[in-house]
Coordinates of C-alpha atoms and ligand atoms in Angstrom, one line a residue:
X1 CA -23.8 -1.9 -4.2
X2 CA -21.4 -3.0 -7.4
X3 CA -17.7 -4.4 -6.6
X4 CA -15.4 -2.0 -8.1
X5 CA -13.8 -5.1 -10.2
X6 CA -17.2 -5.3 -12.4
X7 CA -15.7 -1.8 -13.6
X8 CA -11.9 -2.4 -14.4
X9 CA -10.2 -1.8 -17.5
X10 CA -8.0 -4.9 -17.8
X11 CA -7.1 -3.9 -21.5
X12 CA -5.1 -2.2 -23.6
X13 CA -7.6 -1.6 -25.9
X14 CA -9.8 -0.3 -23.5
X15 CA -8.0 2.7 -22.6
X16 CA -8.9 5.9 -23.3
X17 CA -7.5 7.0 -27.1
X18 CA -5.3 9.3 -26.1
X19 CA -3.5 6.7 -24.1
X20 CA -3.8 3.8 -26.5
X21 CA -2.3 5.5 -28.9
X22 CA 1.2 5.9 -26.9
X23 CA 1.4 2.4 -26.2
X24 CA 5.0 0.9 -27.5
X25 CA 5.3 -2.2 -29.3
X26 CA 7.8 -3.5 -25.9
X27 CA 4.7 -2.6 -23.4
X28 CA 1.9 -4.3 -26.2
X29 CA 4.3 -7.6 -26.0
X30 CA 5.1 -7.1 -22.2
X31 CA 1.0 -7.1 -21.6
X32 CA 0.1 -9.7 -24.1
X33 CA 2.7 -12.4 -21.9
X34 CA 1.5 -11.3 -18.6
X35 CA -2.1 -12.1 -19.9
X36 CA -0.6 -15.2 -21.0
X37 CA 1.5 -16.9 -18.3
X38 CA 0.3 -14.9 -15.3
X39 CA 1.8 -12.3 -13.1
X40 CA 0.5 -9.1 -11.8
X41 CA -2.8 -8.3 -13.6
X42 CA -2.8 -5.7 -15.4
X43 CA -6.0 -3.2 -14.1
X44 CA -7.3 0.0 -13.8
X45 CA -10.4 1.8 -12.8
X46 CA -11.5 3.9 -15.5
X47 CA -11.5 7.0 -13.2
X48 CA -7.9 6.4 -12.8
X49 CA -6.8 6.0 -16.1
X50 CA -7.9 9.3 -16.7
X51 CA -6.1 10.9 -15.0
X52 CA -3.4 9.5 -16.5
X53 CA -1.0 11.8 -19.3
X54 CA 0.1 9.1 -22.2
X55 CA 3.7 10.5 -21.5
X56 CA 5.8 6.6 -20.1
X57 CA 7.4 9.3 -17.9
X58 CA 4.1 10.4 -16.4
X59 CA 3.4 9.3 -12.6
X60 CA -0.4 8.2 -12.6
X61 CA 0.6 6.0 -15.7
X62 CA 3.8 4.6 -14.3
X63 CA 1.5 3.5 -11.5
X64 CA -0.5 0.9 -13.5
X65 CA 0.6 0.5 -16.7
X66 CA 2.7 -2.4 -16.9
X67 CA 6.6 -1.5 -18.0
X68 CA 8.6 -4.5 -19.5
X69 CA 11.1 -3.5 -16.6
X70 CA 9.7 -5.7 -14.1
X71 CA 11.0 -8.7 -16.0
X72 CA 14.6 -7.3 -15.8
X73 CA 16.2 -9.7 -13.1
X74 CA 16.7 -8.6 -9.9
X75 CA 18.6 -10.9 -7.2
X76 CA 17.4 -9.0 -4.3
X77 CA 13.8 -9.8 -4.9
X78 CA 11.8 -11.7 -2.5
X79 CA 8.6 -13.7 -2.7
X80 CA 7.1 -12.6 0.6
X81 CA 9.1 -9.0 1.2
X82 CA 8.0 -8.3 4.4
X83 CA 8.3 -12.1 5.8
X84 CA 4.6 -12.4 6.9
X85 CA 4.4 -16.1 6.4
X86 CA 6.7 -15.9 9.9
X87 CA 4.0 -14.4 11.6
X88 CA 0.6 -16.2 10.2
X89 CA -1.1 -16.9 13.7
X90 CA -4.0 -18.0 11.4
X91 CA -4.3 -17.9 7.7
X92 CA -4.4 -14.4 7.0
X93 CA -4.3 -13.1 10.4
X94 CA -0.3 -11.4 10.6
X95 CA 0.4 -10.9 14.2
X96 CA 4.0 -9.1 14.0
X97 CA 3.7 -6.8 16.7
X98 CA 2.2 -7.1 19.9
X99 CA -1.2 -5.2 20.0
X100 CA -1.8 -5.1 16.4
X101 CA -2.9 -8.0 14.0
X102 CA -2.9 -7.6 10.4
X103 CA -5.8 -9.0 8.2
X104 CA -5.5 -10.4 4.7
X105 CA -9.4 -9.8 3.9
X106 CA -9.4 -8.3 0.1
X107 CA -8.8 -10.6 -2.3
X108 CA -8.6 -8.1 -5.3
X109 CA -7.5 -4.4 -5.2
X110 CA -9.3 -1.2 -7.4
X111 CA -6.0 -1.4 -10.1
X112 CA -3.1 -2.8 -9.3
X113 CA 0.1 -1.0 -8.5
X114 CA 2.9 -1.8 -10.6
X115 CA 5.4 -1.3 -7.5
X116 CA 2.8 -3.5 -5.3
X117 CA 4.5 -5.0 -2.4
X118 CA 2.1 -7.7 -1.9
X119 CA 2.0 -8.8 -6.2
X120 CA 2.3 -12.0 -5.7
X121 CA -0.7 -12.6 -3.0
X122 CA -2.8 -9.9 -5.1
X123 CA -1.5 -11.7 -8.5
X124 CA -3.6 -14.6 -7.5
X125 CA -7.6 -14.4 -7.7
X126 CA -8.6 -14.8 -4.5
X127 CA -12.5 -14.1 -2.8
X128 CA -12.7 -11.8 0.1
X129 CA -12.5 -14.0 3.2
X130 CA -14.9 -16.0 4.0
X131 CA -17.2 -16.4 7.3
X132 CA -15.1 -20.2 7.6
X133 CA -11.7 -18.4 7.2
X134 CA -12.8 -15.9 9.6
X135 CA -14.0 -18.7 12.6
X136 CA -10.4 -19.7 13.2
X137 CA -9.1 -15.7 13.0
X138 CA -11.6 -14.3 15.7
X139 CA -10.8 -17.8 18.0
X140 CA -6.9 -16.1 17.4
X141 CA -8.1 -12.7 18.4
X142 CA -10.5 -13.6 21.6
X143 CA -7.6 -15.6 23.2
X144 CA -5.2 -13.5 22.5
X145 CA -6.7 -9.6 24.3
X146 CA -3.1 -7.6 24.2
X147 CA -4.2 -7.2 20.5
X148 CA -6.1 -3.6 19.7
X149 CA -6.2 -2.8 16.7
X150 CA -7.2 -5.0 13.5
X151 CA -5.5 -3.6 10.3
X152 CA -7.8 -4.8 7.9
X153 CA -6.3 -4.9 4.6
X154 CA -4.4 -6.6 1.3
X155 CA -5.8 -6.5 -1.7
X156 CA -8.2 -3.7 -0.7
X157 CA -11.4 -4.5 1.2
X158 CA -13.0 -1.4 0.2
X159 CA -13.2 -3.8 -3.5
X160 CA -15.9 -5.6 -1.2
X161 CA -19.6 -4.5 -1.0
X162 CA -21.0 -2.8 2.4
X163 CA -22.8 -5.4 3.8
X164 CA -19.5 -7.7 3.1
X165 CA -17.5 -5.2 5.0
X166 CA -20.1 -4.6 7.8
X167 CA -20.2 -8.3 8.2
X168 CA -16.6 -8.4 8.9
X169 CA -16.5 -5.4 10.8
X170 CA -19.4 -6.7 13.2
X171 CA -17.7 -10.4 13.6
X172 CA -14.4 -8.3 14.4
X173 CA -15.8 -6.3 17.3
X174 CA -17.8 -8.7 18.9
X175 CA -14.7 -11.5 18.8
X176 CA -12.3 -9.1 20.4
X177 CA -14.2 -7.1 23.7
X178 CA -10.8 -6.5 25.7
X179 CA -11.1 -6.5 29.1
X180 CA -11.1 -3.0 30.0
X181 CA -14.1 -2.8 28.0
X182 CA -12.3 -0.4 25.2
X183 CA -13.4 -2.2 21.6
X184 CA -10.9 -2.9 19.6
X185 CA -9.9 -0.6 16.6
X186 CA -10.3 -1.0 12.9
X187 CA -7.8 0.3 10.8
X188 CA -8.9 -0.2 7.3
X189 CA -6.1 0.3 4.4
X190 CA -7.5 1.0 1.3
X191 CA -5.9 2.7 -2.5
X192 CA -9.7 3.1 -2.8
X193 CA -10.1 6.6 -2.0
X194 CA -7.9 7.8 -4.9
X195 CA -8.4 5.1 -7.3
X196 CA -11.7 4.4 -7.0
X197 CA -13.6 7.6 -4.5
X198 CA -17.1 7.1 -6.0
X199 CA -16.9 3.8 -3.8
X200 CA -16.8 6.3 -0.7
X201 CA -20.8 6.4 -1.1
X202 CA -22.2 8.5 1.6
X203 CA -23.2 5.1 2.7
X204 CA -20.4 3.6 3.0
X205 CA -18.7 6.3 5.3
X206 CA -22.0 5.9 7.0
X207 CA -21.1 2.0 8.3
X208 CA -17.3 3.4 8.7
X209 CA -18.4 5.7 11.4
X210 CA -20.7 2.8 12.9
X211 CA -17.8 1.3 13.5
X212 CA -15.7 3.7 15.4
X213 CA -12.8 3.4 16.9
X214 CA -12.3 2.7 13.0
X215 CA -9.4 4.9 11.1
X216 CA -8.3 4.5 7.6
X217 CA -4.7 4.4 5.8
X218 CA -4.3 5.6 2.4
X219 CA -2.2 5.0 0.0
X220 CA -1.3 8.0 -1.8
X221 CA 1.9 9.0 -4.1
X222 CA 1.6 12.0 -5.7
X223 CA -0.5 14.9 -5.9
X224 CA -2.0 14.5 -8.7
X225 CA -4.0 11.7 -6.9
X226 CA -5.5 13.8 -5.4
X227 CA -8.2 15.2 -8.4
X228 CA -11.1 16.8 -7.4
X229 CA -13.4 13.4 -6.5
X230 CA -10.9 12.0 -4.1
X231 CA -10.5 15.3 -2.5
X232 CA -14.2 15.1 -2.1
X233 CA -14.3 11.5 -0.9
X234 CA -11.2 12.1 1.5
X235 CA -13.4 15.6 2.6
X236 CA -16.1 13.5 3.7
X237 CA -14.8 10.5 5.5
X238 CA -12.8 13.8 8.0
X239 CA -16.1 15.8 7.7
X240 CA -17.7 12.5 9.5
X241 CA -15.2 12.4 12.1
X242 CA -13.3 9.3 10.5
X243 CA -9.0 10.0 11.2
X244 CA -7.6 9.1 8.3
X245 CA -3.6 8.3 7.6
X246 CA -1.6 8.5 5.0
X247 CA 1.1 6.1 3.4
X248 CA 3.7 6.8 1.1
X249 CA 6.0 4.8 -1.0
X250 CA 9.2 6.4 -2.3
X251 CA 8.8 5.3 -6.0
X252 CA 12.3 6.0 -8.4
X253 CA 10.5 8.2 -11.3
X254 CA 7.3 9.3 -9.6
X255 CA 7.5 10.9 -6.2
X256 CA 11.1 10.9 -5.7
X257 CA 11.5 14.5 -5.6
X258 CA 11.5 16.8 -2.2
X259 CA 9.1 19.2 -4.2
X260 CA 6.3 16.8 -5.5
X261 CA 6.7 14.9 -1.7
X262 CA 6.0 18.4 0.1
X263 CA 3.3 19.7 -2.1
X264 CA 1.7 16.0 -1.6
X265 CA 1.9 16.5 2.2
X266 CA 0.7 19.5 2.3
X267 CA -2.2 19.0 0.1
X268 CA -3.1 16.1 2.6
X269 CA -2.6 18.5 5.9
X270 CA -5.4 21.0 3.7
X271 CA -7.5 18.3 3.3
X272 CA -7.7 17.1 6.8
X273 CA -5.4 13.8 6.7
X274 CA -2.0 12.9 8.5
X275 CA 0.9 12.2 6.8
X276 CA 2.3 8.8 8.5
X277 CA 4.7 6.7 6.9
X278 CA 7.0 7.3 3.4
X279 CA 8.0 4.3 2.8
X280 CA 11.6 2.8 1.2
X281 CA 10.5 0.3 -2.0
X282 CA 10.0 -3.7 -0.2
X283 CA 11.6 -5.6 -2.7
X284 CA 8.8 -7.4 -4.1
X285 CA 9.5 -9.2 -7.8
X286 CA 9.8 -6.8 -10.8
X287 CA 9.7 -3.7 -8.6
X288 CA 13.7 -2.6 -8.5
X289 CA 13.4 0.1 -11.6
X290 CA 11.3 2.0 -9.0
X291 CA 13.4 1.9 -6.0
X292 CA 15.1 4.7 -5.2
X293 CA 18.7 4.5 -3.5
X294 CA 18.4 4.4 0.1
X295 CA 20.9 7.2 0.7
X296 CA 18.9 9.5 -1.7
X297 CA 15.7 8.7 0.3
X298 CA 17.4 10.2 4.0
X299 CA 18.8 13.2 1.8
X300 CA 15.0 14.0 0.4
X301 CA 13.8 13.0 4.2
X302 CA 15.9 15.3 5.7
X303 CA 14.8 18.3 3.1
X304 CA 11.5 17.4 4.2
X305 CA 11.8 18.0 7.8
X306 CA 12.5 21.0 6.8
X307 CA 9.9 21.8 4.8
X308 CA 7.5 20.3 5.9
X309 CA 7.9 20.0 10.2
X310 CA 5.1 18.3 12.0
X311 CA 3.6 17.3 8.8
X312 CA 6.6 15.4 7.4
X313 CA 5.4 11.7 7.9
X314 CA 8.5 9.4 9.0
X315 CA 10.5 7.1 6.7
X316 CA 10.4 3.5 7.3
X317 CA 11.2 0.2 5.8
X318 CA 10.1 -2.8 7.0
X319 CA 13.3 -4.9 7.1
X320 CA 12.9 -7.4 4.0
X321 CA 12.1 -11.1 4.8
X322 CA 10.4 -10.1 8.7
X323 CA 12.8 -8.3 10.6
X324 CA 9.9 -5.7 11.1
X325 CA 9.1 -2.1 10.4
X326 CA 11.6 0.7 11.5
X327 CA 12.0 4.2 11.4
X328 CA 14.9 5.2 8.6
X329 CA 17.3 8.0 9.6
X330 CA 21.3 8.5 9.2
X331 CA 21.8 6.2 12.2
X332 CA 20.1 3.1 10.9
X333 CA 22.8 2.2 8.7
X334 CA 25.3 0.2 11.0
X335 CA 27.4 -0.3 7.9
X336 CA 27.9 -1.8 4.4
X337 CA 29.3 -4.9 2.5
X338 CA 29.0 -7.3 -0.5
X339 CA 26.2 -10.1 -0.3
X340 CA 25.9 -12.9 -3.0
X341 CA 22.8 -10.5 -4.0
X342 CA 25.5 -7.7 -4.7
X343 CA 26.3 -4.4 -2.4
X344 CA 24.2 -4.0 0.5
X345 CA 23.9 -2.3 3.8
X346 CA 23.2 -3.0 7.0
X347 CA 20.6 -2.0 9.2
X348 CA 19.5 -1.9 12.3
X349 CA 16.9 -4.1 13.4
X350 CA 14.4 -3.2 16.7
X351 CA 16.6 -5.4 18.5
X352 CA 20.2 -4.5 17.4
X353 CA 20.3 -7.5 14.6
X354 CA 22.0 -6.6 11.5
X355 CA 19.6 -6.6 8.2
X356 CA 20.7 -6.4 4.8
X357 CA 19.2 -3.7 1.8
X358 CA 20.5 -3.1 -1.3
X359 CA 22.7 0.0 -1.8
X360 CA 20.9 0.8 -5.4
Ligands
LIG1 C1 3.1 -1.6 9.4 C2 2.3 -3.4 10.5 C3 1.2 -3.1 11.4 C4 0.8 -1.7 11.6 O1 2.1 -0.7 12.4 P1 1.7 0.8 12.4 O2 3.8 1.1 13.1 O3 1.0 0.8 13.7 O4 1.6 1.4 11.2 C5 1.2 -3.7 11.8 N1 0.9 -5.1 11.8 C6 2.2 -5.6 10.2 C7 2.1 -7.0 9.5 C8 2.4 -4.3 10.0 O5 3.4 -5.0 8.2
LIG2 S1 -3.7 -1.5 -3.9 FE1 -2.0 -2.3 -2.2 S2 -2.3 -4.6 -2.5 FE2 -3.7 -3.6 -4.2 S3 -1.8 -3.6 -6.0 FE3 -2.1 -1.2 -5.0 S4 -0.1 -1.4 -3.3 FE4 -1.1 -3.9 -4.1

């Protein structure tokens, strides 16, 4: 099994000619700057790049192609927008909610999303979690039997080989045989089904099946990502009895449109996937041009609820700086004000505390 990284496009010159021909001088200069000084790398699978159109407004192109607007100053930007560092129980293990913990297992992704909220973590080359790193994590899980589910996340775990994943799954399973005898659940958080669907071989799906209870949480933002190969891969997971949740990031200029989102979630339901979260953008550096105003997000979500009923995902945001995930609705906004960074809404945290989120 080869790692997806071996086949990533990492230079503008490697793009298909019709995409290459449309690159602007500003984009070229920005890509050269990223190569020179670091930052979220430019990388895409040839497959995902083949879904893009040359137009700068194309929703696929916008998600992987570096945009000079990433350099615009954003006073609200946070290096660790979710405040995960506050909840590190062991290196790479985030324990923020009582009964589930998140493992930053993967070091790489099958291409980089320009809107990535973990862009500072994934922007640095990093190996997959090693056996030695797993020791304290396993010890923590064994000592915290209240943890019922481990989210295997960030970077993308499916950039590892089946063998490496199997070792990880086995250790997590063995570590945490909870009191009641119900095995700990695994949630594999990935974008690979839409960026590199060939990675979901029969062997990979067989591996997932052997580690049930296991479900996938797949990051999908636009109906065009559900191209035939991705559909086949996702349908094969569902056919193997692996529940698939869909997480979507609301992205200005990509999917901030009720008809596009309704189309996406209907298609997901048709494939047997469960629309789960529609996320308001986190405040990662270099992503402000993707941010949809919160009020607009609320009105889009209201429209989606009418259009989709039970197939409508929950609109949610991670309160900037570590306040946790909250569901967003009209009652989430407690007020508005001015912070040194600019105009904000104050959002109600789970415990009634107030958290600032930019008004635009
Ligand atoms: C989102 C998240 C979870 C999972 O939350 P769900 O609501 O179950 O999807 C767990 N841990 C962390 C740190 C998270 O950010
Ligand atoms: S796949 Fe996920 S972690 Fe990787 S770049 Fe995209 S959003 Fe970030």
